[in-house]
Amino acid sequence: MFIEIEPDSTVPIYLQLAQQIIEGVAKGTLKPGDSLPSVRSFAADLGMNMHTVNKAYHYLEEKEFIQIVQKKGVVIHEKGVRKATATDRQRLTKEMRPILAEALCLQLSQEDIELLVKEIILDLKEVK
Amino acid sequence: MFIEIEPDSTVPIYLQLAQQIIEGVAKGTLKPGDSLPSVRSFAADLGMNMHTVNKAYHYLEEKEFIQIVQKKGVVIHEKGVRKATATDRQRLTKEMRPILAEALCLQLSQEDIELLVKEIILDLKEVK
DNA sequence: AAAACTGTTCTACTAAGAATAGAACAAAGG
DNA sequence: CCTTTGTTCTATTCTTAGTAGAACAGTTTT
């Protein structure tokens, strides 16, 4: 896993970490059953606190992306991540909405935005 | 302007307000030159603090969506909002990315996601 | 001219979140 | 037996969000 943290970002460190793990799952770099580093070793590698990694893990567990096995370790959810529910779609829509509104204000056309989305998805799919 | 604030949201109140004003501009409900309520009256209407509205206004001013004329009032940017720069596109991409990554993890196909985006844009365009 | 209204600035306080730190625990593994 | 695992606890520091009240200097209205 190649993790790059921006310390001065407004996005909390634990969230940046969690999001990049999610990206790993999306790309297929992280496959179902793969194990993640322990909170201590990961924290040491990334130069952050053990509790920060722990927070990221629990964030991912709540989203059902990973499984935390008591006293053993952390594993990408076996059998793959669950399929999106109606609630998931609703949440994703809500998160996307203000960004798209801003894009429209900045005079991006519907085609421009759709192209932008396609590029992002393409980039998320290609394994580097 | 119809503003709906969710007090228990993780999204700060001032941001919710700013985002809904941006939506108004995207929809065309708010047109270039239109004036917004004073910080005091708007705060009273919405049941929030004057300084919170002020913060939202300055957030929008920094984004160049509105103009704050000293001691006079707040107006939607005349001649419309500026066109997106390369930096804008980069920022929008960065904001969109983690959401799309999550969507892919939840086994939404590229087509599903594009449809979702189209629906949001359609909703943002229709004047209610 | 007086009054009301405008955004601005200042101090002040509370609450919550983020991040770090260190210590200790119980269970699993080698 | 010893190391490693995630967990839990207390503690501290820093930042942000939100509210509050007061005062200021212009603008607009009456």
PDB file of N, CA, C and O in Angstrom, chain A residues 61-102:
ATOM      1  N   GLU A  61     -14.448  -0.183   9.333  1.00  0.00           N
ATOM      2  CA  GLU A  61     -15.232  -1.323   9.820  1.00  0.00           C
ATOM      3  C   GLU A  61     -16.712  -0.965   9.868  1.00  0.00           C
ATOM      4  O   GLU A  61     -17.574  -1.775   9.518  1.00  0.00           O
ATOM      5  N   GLU A  62     -16.980   0.281  10.282  1.00  0.00           N
ATOM      6  CA  GLU A  62     -18.365   0.749  10.358  1.00  0.00           C
ATOM      7  C   GLU A  62     -18.993   0.775   8.962  1.00  0.00           C
ATOM      8  O   GLU A  62     -20.186   0.526   8.805  1.00  0.00           O
ATOM      9  N   LYS A  63     -18.184   1.056   7.954  1.00  0.00           N
ATOM     10  CA  LYS A  63     -18.649   1.070   6.579  1.00  0.00           C
ATOM     11  C   LYS A  63     -18.654  -0.334   5.981  1.00  0.00           C
ATOM     12  O   LYS A  63     -18.981  -0.518   4.813  1.00  0.00           O
ATOM     13  N   GLU A  64     -18.219  -1.305   6.782  1.00  0.00           N
ATOM     14  CA  GLU A  64     -18.189  -2.709   6.353  1.00  0.00           C
ATOM     15  C   GLU A  64     -17.230  -2.979   5.201  1.00  0.00           C
ATOM     16  O   GLU A  64     -17.485  -3.827   4.357  1.00  0.00           O
ATOM     17  N   PHE A  65     -16.125  -2.214   5.161  1.00  0.00           N
ATOM     18  CA  PHE A  65     -15.107  -2.467   4.143  1.00  0.00           C
ATOM     19  C   PHE A  65     -14.071  -3.466   4.648  1.00  0.00           C
ATOM     20  O   PHE A  65     -13.500  -4.215   3.873  1.00  0.00           O
ATOM     21  N   ILE A  66     -13.852  -3.453   5.934  1.00  0.00           N
ATOM     22  CA  ILE A  66     -12.874  -4.375   6.509  1.00  0.00           C
ATOM     23  C   ILE A  66     -13.474  -5.118   7.700  1.00  0.00           C
ATOM     24  O   ILE A  66     -14.513  -4.729   8.227  1.00  0.00           O
ATOM     25  N   GLN A  67     -12.793  -6.176   8.081  1.00  0.00           N
ATOM     26  CA  GLN A  67     -13.181  -6.909   9.290  1.00  0.00           C
ATOM     27  C   GLN A  67     -12.036  -6.824  10.286  1.00  0.00           C
ATOM     28  O   GLN A  67     -10.885  -7.059   9.935  1.00  0.00           O
ATOM     29  N   ILE A  68     -12.359  -6.480  11.500  1.00  0.00           N
ATOM     30  CA  ILE A  68     -11.350  -6.455  12.547  1.00  0.00           C
ATOM     31  C   ILE A  68     -11.552  -7.681  13.425  1.00  0.00           C
ATOM     32  O   ILE A  68     -12.559  -7.810  14.112  1.00  0.00           O
ATOM     33  N   VAL A  69     -10.602  -8.600  13.348  1.00  0.00           N
ATOM     34  CA  VAL A  69     -10.695  -9.808  14.151  1.00  0.00           C
ATOM     35  C   VAL A  69      -9.955  -9.579  15.468  1.00  0.00           C
ATOM     36  O   VAL A  69      -8.759  -9.298  15.469  1.00  0.00           O
ATOM     37  N   GLN A  70     -10.718  -9.680  16.525  1.00  0.00           N
ATOM     38  CA  GLN A  70     -10.195  -9.418  17.862  1.00  0.00           C
ATOM     39  C   GLN A  70      -8.839 -10.073  18.116  1.00  0.00           C
ATOM     40  O   GLN A  70      -8.670 -11.257  17.946  1.00  0.00           O
ATOM     41  N   LYS A  71      -7.894  -9.244  18.519  1.00  0.00           N
ATOM     42  CA  LYS A  71      -6.554  -9.720  18.902  1.00  0.00           C
ATOM     43  C   LYS A  71      -5.790 -10.443  17.794  1.00  0.00           C
ATOM     44  O   LYS A  71      -4.769 -11.061  18.050  1.00  0.00           O
ATOM     45  N   LYS A  72      -6.321 -10.424  16.577  1.00  0.00           N
ATOM     46  CA  LYS A  72      -5.597 -11.091  15.487  1.00  0.00           C
ATOM     47  C   LYS A  72      -5.103 -10.084  14.450  1.00  0.00           C
ATOM     48  O   LYS A  72      -3.906  -9.896  14.274  1.00  0.00           O
ATOM     49  N   GLY A  73      -6.037  -9.415  13.822  1.00  0.00           N
ATOM     50  CA  GLY A  73      -5.595  -8.465  12.812  1.00  0.00           C
ATOM     51  C   GLY A  73      -6.741  -7.919  11.978  1.00  0.00           C
ATOM     52  O   GLY A  73      -7.911  -8.220  12.218  1.00  0.00           O
ATOM     53  N   VAL A  74      -6.394  -7.134  10.978  1.00  0.00           N
ATOM     54  CA  VAL A  74      -7.375  -6.470  10.149  1.00  0.00           C
ATOM     55  C   VAL A  74      -7.319  -7.022   8.732  1.00  0.00           C
ATOM     56  O   VAL A  74      -6.252  -7.166   8.157  1.00  0.00           O
ATOM     57  N   VAL A  75      -8.467  -7.347   8.194  1.00  0.00           N
ATOM     58  CA  VAL A  75      -8.556  -7.991   6.889  1.00  0.00           C
ATOM     59  C   VAL A  75      -9.613  -7.305   6.021  1.00  0.00           C
ATOM     60  O   VAL A  75     -10.671  -6.926   6.519  1.00  0.00           O
ATOM     61  N   ILE A  76      -9.303  -7.147   4.721  1.00  0.00           N
ATOM     62  CA  ILE A  76     -10.316  -6.666   3.785  1.00  0.00           C
ATOM     63  C   ILE A  76     -11.471  -7.652   3.796  1.00  0.00           C
ATOM     64  O   ILE A  76     -11.262  -8.857   3.762  1.00  0.00           O
ATOM     65  N   HIS A  77     -12.667  -7.145   3.813  1.00  0.00           N
ATOM     66  CA  HIS A  77     -13.855  -7.976   3.944  1.00  0.00           C
ATOM     67  C   HIS A  77     -13.852  -9.133   2.956  1.00  0.00           C
ATOM     68  O   HIS A  77     -13.725  -8.934   1.753  1.00  0.00           O
ATOM     69  N   GLU A  78     -13.978 -10.330   3.480  1.00  0.00           N
ATOM     70  CA  GLU A  78     -13.995 -11.497   2.606  1.00  0.00           C
ATOM     71  C   GLU A  78     -15.269 -11.493   1.762  1.00  0.00           C
ATOM     72  O   GLU A  78     -16.226 -10.831   2.061  1.00  0.00           O
ATOM     73  N   LYS A  79     -15.224 -12.232   0.695  1.00  0.00           N
ATOM     74  CA  LYS A  79     -16.339 -12.271  -0.261  1.00  0.00           C
ATOM     75  C   LYS A  79     -16.622 -10.876  -0.836  1.00  0.00           C
ATOM     76  O   LYS A  79     -17.718 -10.620  -1.328  1.00  0.00           O
ATOM     77  N   GLY A  80     -15.649  -9.952  -0.702  1.00  0.00           N
ATOM     78  CA  GLY A  80     -15.830  -8.611  -1.261  1.00  0.00           C
ATOM     79  C   GLY A  80     -16.754  -7.741  -0.450  1.00  0.00           C
ATOM     80  O   GLY A  80     -17.469  -8.228   0.438  1.00  0.00           O
ATOM     81  N   VAL A  81     -16.735  -6.475  -0.760  1.00  0.00           N
ATOM     82  CA  VAL A  81     -17.584  -5.510  -0.053  1.00  0.00           C
ATOM     83  C   VAL A  81     -19.026  -5.699  -0.482  1.00  0.00           C
ATOM     84  O   VAL A  81     -19.297  -6.090  -1.609  1.00  0.00           O
ATOM     85  N   ARG A  82     -19.928  -5.446   0.403  1.00  0.00           N
ATOM     86  CA  ARG A  82     -21.369  -5.608   0.124  1.00  0.00           C
ATOM     87  C   ARG A  82     -21.833  -4.700  -1.018  1.00  0.00           C
ATOM     88  O   ARG A  82     -21.151  -3.741  -1.368  1.00  0.00           O
ATOM     89  N   LYS A  83     -22.982  -5.018  -1.582  1.00  0.00           N
ATOM     90  CA  LYS A  83     -23.531  -4.169  -2.642  1.00  0.00           C
ATOM     91  C   LYS A  83     -24.227  -2.954  -2.038  1.00  0.00           C
ATOM     92  O   LYS A  83     -24.751  -3.011  -0.921  1.00  0.00           O
ATOM     93  N   ALA A  84     -24.242  -1.883  -2.793  1.00  0.00           N
ATOM     94  CA  ALA A  84     -24.842  -0.630  -2.331  1.00  0.00           C
ATOM     95  C   ALA A  84     -26.336  -0.787  -2.066  1.00  0.00           C
ATOM     96  O   ALA A  84     -27.061  -1.361  -2.874  1.00  0.00           O
ATOM     97  N   THR A  85     -26.785  -0.290  -0.937  1.00  0.00           N
ATOM     98  CA  THR A  85     -28.209  -0.270  -0.632  1.00  0.00           C
ATOM     99  C   THR A  85     -28.797   1.056  -1.104  1.00  0.00           C
ATOM    100  O   THR A  85     -28.073   1.931  -1.574  1.00  0.00           O
ATOM    101  N   ALA A  86     -30.089   1.184  -0.957  1.00  0.00           N
ATOM    102  CA  ALA A  86     -30.738   2.445  -1.326  1.00  0.00           C
ATOM    103  C   ALA A  86     -30.206   3.580  -0.458  1.00  0.00           C
ATOM    104  O   ALA A  86     -30.010   4.705  -0.931  1.00  0.00           O
ATOM    105  N   THR A  87     -29.943   3.258   0.790  1.00  0.00           N
ATOM    106  CA  THR A  87     -29.396   4.250   1.719  1.00  0.00           C
ATOM    107  C   THR A  87     -28.013   4.715   1.277  1.00  0.00           C
ATOM    108  O   THR A  87     -27.690   5.903   1.372  1.00  0.00           O
ATOM    109  N   ASP A  88     -27.216   3.754   0.810  1.00  0.00           N
ATOM    110  CA  ASP A  88     -25.885   4.096   0.304  1.00  0.00           C
ATOM    111  C   ASP A  88     -25.994   5.075  -0.865  1.00  0.00           C
ATOM    112  O   ASP A  88     -25.300   6.090  -0.895  1.00  0.00           O
ATOM    113  N   ARG A  89     -26.856   4.753  -1.808  1.00  0.00           N
ATOM    114  CA  ARG A  89     -27.003   5.618  -2.981  1.00  0.00           C
ATOM    115  C   ARG A  89     -27.448   7.008  -2.576  1.00  0.00           C
ATOM    116  O   ARG A  89     -26.990   8.010  -3.108  1.00  0.00           O
ATOM    117  N   GLN A  90     -28.343   7.043  -1.596  1.00  0.00           N
ATOM    118  CA  GLN A  90     -28.851   8.327  -1.103  1.00  0.00           C
ATOM    119  C   GLN A  90     -27.719   9.153  -0.486  1.00  0.00           C
ATOM    120  O   GLN A  90     -27.607  10.354  -0.726  1.00  0.00           O
ATOM    121  N   ARG A  91     -26.873   8.478   0.266  1.00  0.00           N
ATOM    122  CA  ARG A  91     -25.755   9.159   0.927  1.00  0.00           C
ATOM    123  C   ARG A  91     -24.744   9.655  -0.094  1.00  0.00           C
ATOM    124  O   ARG A  91     -24.288  10.797  -0.033  1.00  0.00           O
ATOM    125  N   LEU A  92     -24.423   8.783  -1.058  1.00  0.00           N
ATOM    126  CA  LEU A  92     -23.474   9.174  -2.093  1.00  0.00           C
ATOM    127  C   LEU A  92     -24.000  10.374  -2.882  1.00  0.00           C
ATOM    128  O   LEU A  92     -23.251  11.290  -3.218  1.00  0.00           O
ATOM    129  N   THR A  93     -25.291  10.347  -3.144  1.00  0.00           N
ATOM    130  CA  THR A  93     -25.919  11.466  -3.856  1.00  0.00           C
ATOM    131  C   THR A  93     -25.776  12.760  -3.072  1.00  0.00           C
ATOM    132  O   THR A  93     -25.433  13.812  -3.615  1.00  0.00           O
ATOM    133  N   LYS A  94     -26.009  12.647  -1.788  1.00  0.00           N
ATOM    134  CA  LYS A  94     -25.940  13.829  -0.920  1.00  0.00           C
ATOM    135  C   LYS A  94     -24.522  14.399  -0.850  1.00  0.00           C
ATOM    136  O   LYS A  94     -24.340  15.607  -0.748  1.00  0.00           O
ATOM    137  N   GLU A  95     -23.549  13.498  -0.902  1.00  0.00           N
ATOM    138  CA  GLU A  95     -22.159  13.947  -0.842  1.00  0.00           C
ATOM    139  C   GLU A  95     -21.721  14.567  -2.167  1.00  0.00           C
ATOM    140  O   GLU A  95     -20.913  15.489  -2.206  1.00  0.00           O
ATOM    141  N   MET A  96     -22.260  14.038  -3.236  1.00  0.00           N
ATOM    142  CA  MET A  96     -21.886  14.482  -4.578  1.00  0.00           C
ATOM    143  C   MET A  96     -22.521  15.827  -4.930  1.00  0.00           C
ATOM    144  O   MET A  96     -21.915  16.654  -5.620  1.00  0.00           O
ATOM    145  N   ARG A  97     -23.709  16.021  -4.462  1.00  0.00           N
ATOM    146  CA  ARG A  97     -24.547  17.163  -4.850  1.00  0.00           C
ATOM    147  C   ARG A  97     -23.877  18.538  -4.762  1.00  0.00           C
ATOM    148  O   ARG A  97     -23.845  19.263  -5.761  1.00  0.00           O
ATOM    149  N   PRO A  98     -23.314  18.916  -3.606  1.00  0.00           N
ATOM    150  CA  PRO A  98     -22.713  20.247  -3.524  1.00  0.00           C
ATOM    151  C   PRO A  98     -21.521  20.438  -4.458  1.00  0.00           C
ATOM    152  O   PRO A  98     -21.284  21.540  -4.940  1.00  0.00           O
ATOM    153  N   ILE A  99     -20.811  19.360  -4.742  1.00  0.00           N
ATOM    154  CA  ILE A  99     -19.667  19.455  -5.645  1.00  0.00           C
ATOM    155  C   ILE A  99     -20.147  19.712  -7.067  1.00  0.00           C
ATOM    156  O   ILE A  99     -19.611  20.553  -7.787  1.00  0.00           O
ATOM    157  N   LEU A 100     -21.191  18.978  -7.466  1.00  0.00           N
ATOM    158  CA  LEU A 100     -21.738  19.154  -8.808  1.00  0.00           C
ATOM    159  C   LEU A 100     -22.383  20.526  -8.974  1.00  0.00           C
ATOM    160  O   LEU A 100     -22.293  21.145 -10.036  1.00  0.00           O
ATOM    161  N   ALA A 101     -23.010  21.000  -7.907  1.00  0.00           N
ATOM    162  CA  ALA A 101     -23.620  22.333  -7.961  1.00  0.00           C
ATOM    163  C   ALA A 101     -22.550  23.388  -8.216  1.00  0.00           C
ATOM    164  O   ALA A 101     -22.738  24.312  -9.012  1.00  0.00           O
ATOM    165  N   GLU A 102     -21.434  23.223  -7.552  1.00  0.00           N
ATOM    166  CA  GLU A 102     -20.338  24.173  -7.724  1.00  0.00           C
ATOM    167  C   GLU A 102     -19.783  24.093  -9.142  1.00  0.00           C
ATOM    168  O   GLU A 102     -19.477  25.116  -9.757  1.00  0.00           O
TER     169      GLU A 102
END
